[in-house]
Short mmCIF file of C-alpha atoms and ligand atoms in Angstrom, two decimals:
data_model
loop_
_atom_site.label_atom_id
_atom_site.label_comp_id
_atom_site.label_asym_id
_atom_site.label_seq_id
_atom_site.Cartn_x
_atom_site.Cartn_y
_atom_site.Cartn_z
CA MET A 1 -36.46 52.19 6.40
CA LEU A 2 -38.20 49.56 8.50
CA LYS A 3 -38.24 47.29 5.49
CA LYS A 4 -34.53 47.82 5.05
CA VAL A 5 -33.80 47.01 8.71
CA SER A 6 -35.90 43.87 8.75
CA PHE A 7 -34.30 42.75 5.50
CA LEU A 8 -30.88 43.34 6.99
CA MET A 9 -31.85 41.42 10.11
CA PHE A 10 -33.25 38.63 8.02
CA ALA A 11 -30.06 38.52 5.98
CA MET A 12 -27.86 38.51 9.07
CA LEU A 13 -29.94 35.82 10.70
CA SER A 14 -29.78 33.55 7.72
CA LEU A 15 -26.04 34.17 7.43
CA LEU A 16 -25.69 33.21 11.09
CA LEU A 17 -27.72 30.08 10.54
CA ILE A 18 -25.68 29.13 7.51
CA LEU A 19 -22.43 29.80 9.35
CA THR A 20 -23.31 27.84 12.48
CA GLY A 21 -24.79 25.10 10.34
CA CYS A 22 -21.64 24.92 8.27
CA GLY A 23 -19.49 25.10 11.35
CA LYS A 24 -21.22 22.17 12.90
CA ASP A 25 -20.99 20.03 9.80
CA LYS A 26 -17.33 20.73 9.47
CA GLU A 27 -16.62 19.96 13.09
CA VAL A 28 -18.37 16.63 12.86
CA SER A 29 -16.64 15.60 9.70
CA THR A 30 -13.09 16.57 10.71
CA ALA A 31 -13.49 15.00 14.11
CA GLY A 32 -14.71 11.84 12.42
CA LYS A 33 -11.80 11.83 10.04
CA GLU A 34 -9.20 12.48 12.68
CA GLU A 35 -10.55 9.72 14.80
CA GLU A 36 -10.49 7.37 11.86
CA SER A 37 -6.85 7.95 10.89
CA ASP A 38 -5.65 8.16 14.51
CA GLY A 39 -7.33 5.01 15.67
CA LYS A 40 -6.49 2.99 12.62
CA THR A 41 -2.82 3.61 11.94
CA LEU A 42 -0.89 0.45 12.79
CA ARG A 43 2.75 0.23 13.82
CA ILE A 44 4.15 -2.57 11.69
CA VAL A 45 7.70 -3.74 12.38
CA THR A 46 10.22 -5.57 10.20
CA ASP A 47 13.92 -6.30 9.69
CA ALA A 48 14.67 -4.81 6.28
CA ASN A 49 17.75 -6.94 5.60
CA TYR A 50 16.01 -9.77 3.83
CA ALA A 51 15.52 -9.10 0.13
CA PRO A 52 13.25 -9.67 -1.70
CA PHE A 53 10.86 -9.76 1.29
CA GLU A 54 11.98 -6.58 3.02
CA PHE A 55 14.92 -4.34 2.25
CA LEU A 56 15.88 -0.70 2.08
CA GLU A 57 15.76 1.35 -1.09
CA GLY A 58 17.37 4.57 0.11
CA ASP A 59 15.54 5.03 3.38
CA LYS A 60 12.35 3.41 2.12
CA VAL A 61 11.38 -0.09 3.25
CA VAL A 62 10.28 -2.10 0.20
CA GLY A 63 9.72 -5.74 -0.74
CA PHE A 64 7.11 -8.43 -1.24
CA ASP A 65 6.17 -8.44 2.44
CA ILE A 66 5.66 -4.68 2.42
CA ASP A 67 3.34 -4.74 -0.59
CA PHE A 68 1.54 -7.70 0.95
CA ILE A 69 1.00 -6.13 4.39
CA THR A 70 -0.07 -2.86 2.76
CA ALA A 71 -2.74 -4.65 0.73
CA VAL A 72 -3.90 -6.71 3.72
CA ALA A 73 -3.98 -3.77 6.16
CA LYS A 74 -5.95 -1.65 3.66
CA GLU A 75 -8.35 -4.53 3.11
CA ALA A 76 -8.90 -4.70 6.87
CA GLY A 77 -9.43 -0.92 7.02
CA TYR A 78 -6.12 0.16 8.55
CA GLU A 79 -3.33 2.52 7.60
CA PRO A 80 0.01 0.66 7.83
CA LYS A 81 3.14 2.42 9.04
CA VAL A 82 6.11 0.12 8.44
CA GLU A 83 9.28 0.55 10.46
CA SER A 84 12.53 -1.41 10.13
CA ILE A 85 13.83 -2.06 13.64
CA GLY A 86 15.97 -5.23 13.26
CA TRP A 87 15.16 -8.91 13.79
CA ASP A 88 15.51 -9.44 17.55
CA PRO A 89 13.69 -6.19 18.43
CA ILE A 90 10.67 -7.35 16.41
CA PHE A 91 9.98 -10.04 18.97
CA VAL A 92 10.50 -7.67 21.90
CA GLU A 93 8.21 -4.99 20.44
CA ILE A 94 5.43 -7.44 19.61
CA GLU A 95 5.60 -9.24 22.95
CA SER A 96 5.38 -5.94 24.82
CA LYS A 97 2.54 -4.81 22.50
CA ARG A 98 4.45 -1.69 21.46
CA ALA A 99 3.95 -2.80 17.86
CA ASP A 100 0.74 -4.10 16.31
CA VAL A 101 1.98 -6.45 13.62
CA ALA A 102 5.34 -7.87 12.46
CA VAL A 103 5.95 -8.85 8.85
CA SER A 104 9.45 -10.17 8.25
CA ALA A 105 9.39 -13.52 6.45
CA ILE A 106 8.63 -14.96 9.89
CA THR A 107 8.19 -18.72 9.99
CA VAL A 108 5.27 -19.93 12.07
CA ASN A 109 6.37 -22.69 14.45
CA ASP A 110 5.21 -24.23 17.73
CA GLU A 111 7.85 -22.52 19.83
CA ARG A 112 6.89 -19.04 18.61
CA LYS A 113 3.19 -19.82 18.86
CA GLN A 114 3.58 -20.07 22.63
CA THR A 115 4.41 -16.38 22.87
CA TYR A 116 2.83 -14.83 19.76
CA ASP A 117 -0.21 -15.14 17.56
CA PHE A 118 0.14 -15.69 13.82
CA SER A 119 -2.10 -15.10 10.82
CA VAL A 120 -2.97 -17.86 8.40
CA PRO A 121 0.13 -18.75 6.31
CA TYR A 122 1.00 -16.50 3.37
CA PHE A 123 4.21 -17.94 1.95
CA LEU A 124 5.88 -21.34 1.58
CA SER A 125 9.60 -21.47 2.34
CA THR A 126 12.46 -23.79 3.24
CA ASN A 127 16.04 -23.26 4.35
CA LYS A 128 18.76 -23.77 1.74
CA ILE A 129 22.55 -23.63 1.75
CA LEU A 130 24.43 -20.76 0.11
CA VAL A 131 28.04 -21.67 -0.83
CA PRO A 132 30.79 -20.52 -3.19
CA GLU A 133 30.43 -21.98 -6.70
CA LYS A 134 33.52 -24.13 -6.15
CA SER A 135 32.31 -25.62 -2.84
CA ASP A 136 31.83 -29.39 -2.70
CA ILE A 137 29.10 -29.19 -0.03
CA LYS A 138 26.12 -31.10 -1.40
CA SER A 139 23.91 -31.69 1.65
CA GLY A 140 23.08 -30.61 5.16
CA ASN A 141 25.20 -33.42 6.57
CA GLU A 142 28.26 -32.09 4.80
CA LEU A 143 28.02 -28.89 6.85
CA LYS A 144 29.42 -30.85 9.78
CA GLY A 145 32.97 -29.83 10.65
CA LYS A 146 32.65 -26.59 8.67
CA VAL A 147 32.09 -23.01 9.82
CA ILE A 148 28.50 -21.99 9.03
CA ALA A 149 27.09 -18.45 9.17
CA VAL A 150 23.46 -17.84 10.11
CA GLN A 151 21.23 -15.02 11.28
CA THR A 152 20.69 -15.24 15.06
CA GLY A 153 17.29 -16.48 16.18
CA THR A 154 16.14 -17.78 12.79
CA THR A 155 14.95 -21.21 11.73
CA GLY A 156 18.22 -21.35 9.75
CA GLN A 157 20.15 -21.22 13.02
CA ALA A 158 17.90 -23.91 14.53
CA ALA A 159 18.35 -26.18 11.49
CA VAL A 160 22.15 -25.84 11.59
CA GLU A 161 22.16 -26.47 15.34
CA LYS A 162 20.25 -29.66 14.74
CA LEU A 163 22.92 -30.82 12.31
CA LEU A 164 26.04 -29.58 14.11
CA GLY A 165 24.96 -29.57 17.76
CA LYS A 166 23.52 -26.69 19.74
CA ASN A 167 26.63 -25.11 21.18
CA ASN A 168 28.95 -25.90 18.32
CA LYS A 169 31.52 -23.12 17.98
CA ASN A 170 31.51 -23.54 14.22
CA ILE A 171 28.14 -21.82 14.07
CA LYS A 172 28.72 -18.09 13.56
CA LYS A 173 25.67 -16.01 14.36
CA PHE A 174 24.92 -12.58 12.93
CA GLU A 175 22.39 -9.90 13.71
CA ASN A 176 21.11 -9.92 10.14
CA ASN A 177 21.39 -12.15 7.11
CA ASN A 178 23.40 -9.70 5.00
CA LEU A 179 26.18 -9.82 7.60
CA ALA A 180 26.17 -13.62 7.41
CA ILE A 181 26.55 -13.42 3.63
CA GLN A 182 29.42 -10.90 4.03
CA GLU A 183 31.17 -13.42 6.27
CA LEU A 184 30.87 -16.08 3.57
CA LEU A 185 32.19 -13.68 0.93
CA LYS A 186 35.28 -12.81 2.93
CA GLY A 187 36.04 -16.48 3.60
CA GLY A 188 35.06 -16.52 7.28
CA ALA A 189 32.44 -19.21 6.71
CA ALA A 190 31.97 -22.14 4.30
CA ALA A 191 28.22 -21.63 3.95
CA VAL A 192 25.16 -19.60 4.95
CA VAL A 193 21.86 -21.29 5.75
CA ALA A 194 18.79 -19.10 5.16
CA ASP A 195 15.41 -19.05 3.43
CA ASN A 196 15.48 -20.35 -0.15
CA THR A 197 13.93 -17.30 -1.81
CA VAL A 198 16.47 -15.01 -0.15
CA VAL A 199 19.59 -16.99 -1.08
CA GLU A 200 18.31 -17.74 -4.59
CA GLU A 201 17.57 -14.07 -5.18
CA TYR A 202 21.02 -13.15 -3.88
CA VAL A 203 22.80 -15.52 -6.29
CA LYS A 204 20.71 -14.23 -9.20
CA ASN A 205 21.43 -10.58 -8.40
CA ASN A 206 25.15 -11.03 -7.73
CA PRO A 207 26.57 -13.23 -10.51
CA ASP A 208 30.04 -11.67 -10.05
CA GLN A 209 30.26 -13.14 -6.53
CA LYS A 210 30.17 -16.71 -7.90
CA LEU A 211 27.89 -18.36 -5.37
CA LYS A 212 25.39 -21.20 -5.70
CA VAL A 213 22.49 -22.66 -3.72
CA VAL A 214 22.34 -26.25 -2.45
CA GLU A 215 19.04 -27.76 -1.39
CA ASP A 216 18.41 -30.64 0.98
CA SER A 217 14.73 -31.30 1.60
CA LYS A 218 15.59 -33.98 4.17
CA ALA A 219 17.62 -31.71 6.41
CA PHE A 220 15.40 -28.66 5.91
CA LYS A 221 11.65 -28.93 6.28
CA GLU A 222 8.83 -26.94 4.67
CA GLU A 223 8.00 -23.74 6.53
CA PHE A 224 5.23 -21.19 6.22
CA TYR A 225 5.44 -17.47 6.87
CA GLY A 226 2.77 -15.70 8.90
CA LEU A 227 2.07 -12.19 10.13
CA MET A 228 2.92 -12.01 13.83
CA PHE A 229 0.76 -10.33 16.50
CA PRO A 230 0.89 -9.88 20.26
CA LYS A 231 -0.77 -12.84 21.99
CA GLY A 232 -4.54 -12.33 22.06
CA SER A 233 -4.49 -9.45 19.56
CA GLU A 234 -7.88 -8.53 18.17
CA LEU A 235 -6.23 -7.89 14.84
CA LYS A 236 -5.59 -11.57 14.13
CA PRO A 237 -9.13 -12.56 13.09
CA GLU A 238 -9.49 -9.33 11.09
CA PHE A 239 -6.20 -9.91 9.27
CA ASP A 240 -6.96 -13.58 8.60
CA LYS A 241 -10.11 -12.46 6.88
CA ALA A 242 -8.20 -9.80 4.94
CA VAL A 243 -5.48 -12.27 3.85
CA ASN A 244 -8.16 -14.55 2.46
CA ALA A 245 -9.80 -11.60 0.75
CA VAL A 246 -6.56 -10.67 -1.08
CA TYR A 247 -6.19 -14.34 -2.07
CA GLU A 248 -9.68 -14.26 -3.57
CA ASN A 249 -9.66 -10.84 -5.21
CA GLY A 250 -6.42 -11.38 -7.13
CA LYS A 251 -4.36 -8.80 -5.23
CA TYR A 252 -2.04 -11.42 -3.71
CA ALA A 253 -1.38 -12.99 -7.12
CA GLU A 254 -0.70 -9.55 -8.59
CA ILE A 255 1.89 -8.68 -5.92
CA TYR A 256 3.42 -12.17 -6.08
CA LYS A 257 3.82 -11.93 -9.84
CA GLU A 258 5.40 -8.50 -9.56
CA TRP A 259 8.12 -9.82 -7.25
CA PHE A 260 8.61 -13.39 -8.41
CA GLY A 261 7.44 -13.38 -12.01
CA THR A 262 5.21 -16.43 -11.55
CA ASP A 263 1.76 -17.29 -10.20
CA PRO A 264 1.48 -18.26 -6.52
CA ASP A 265 0.34 -21.70 -5.42
CA LEU A 266 -2.69 -20.52 -3.49
CA GLU A 267 -4.07 -24.03 -3.01
CA THR A 268 -1.03 -25.11 -0.98
CA LEU A 269 -1.32 -22.00 1.19
CA LYS A 270 -5.05 -22.36 1.73
CA ALA A 271 -4.70 -26.07 2.54
CA GLN A 272 -2.67 -25.04 5.62
CA GLN A 273 -5.54 -23.11 7.22
N1 LIG B 1 12.00 -17.48 8.08
C1 LIG B 1 13.09 -17.43 8.99
C2 LIG B 1 12.59 -17.38 10.41
O1 LIG B 1 11.47 -17.05 10.63
C3 LIG B 1 14.03 -16.26 8.74
C4 LIG B 1 13.38 -14.92 8.69
C5 LIG B 1 14.35 -13.76 8.73
N2 LIG B 1 13.70 -12.54 8.35
C6 LIG B 1 14.29 -11.35 8.30
N3 LIG B 1 13.60 -10.34 7.87
N4 LIG B 1 15.51 -11.21 8.68
O2 LIG B 1 13.30 -17.67 11.34
#
């Protein structure tokens, strides 16, 4: 009888030990996990009206930029949560630090650098002119005297203002680039000025709309895209490192090839750092 009782006590005691032991382990590991995913989810903002960089497929934001930021964020140890909020709001949300990173084919320039921080460059771009196939516009200069549609607050707008004059009424500004293209299609504008990859992709995907792209490397300079952060963000050095890591480990080339069918010119990008 005594044997039985002490055995029972021994069994209960060990069970208790196992249970509390287990309980503790579990607590530690879930707390650790929760902390990890909570602390490391980043709010990443974009304007998903700029294929092939960012656009909506149903209600999903997809594009080169999205694959790129996903690879870079993972490399840096973060969980990216991408939200399409529109172009102008991107700048508001980053300046007020309500968002952590913006990825939106954003050109790095001196004016923006005063208010925001940027990663090392990740894409080479230039503005080009989108016109109807029958248009006789052959250069930036020939945009003068014509109605030109642009997306508000882009380098395309700035480039057209430089050619036509800042407050020229012939410059029609739209909240996003797709609206500018719609204006061209319905005859409300003679041309759209926007990033080369975007207008070239548009012509390729919409042969029935009979449009073409005109380039003018004198009127439109080389630009580089960067990831945009709030001024002083601690993420910048971490993301610069991660961008270089995806350059080196082949991930950037893989994503680039998936979207553009060719190999990227990594040397040109790296030479900008
Ligand atoms: N690269 C140009 C700029 O930074 C246009 C970018 C527009 N991007 C967009 N997702 N709408 O001004």
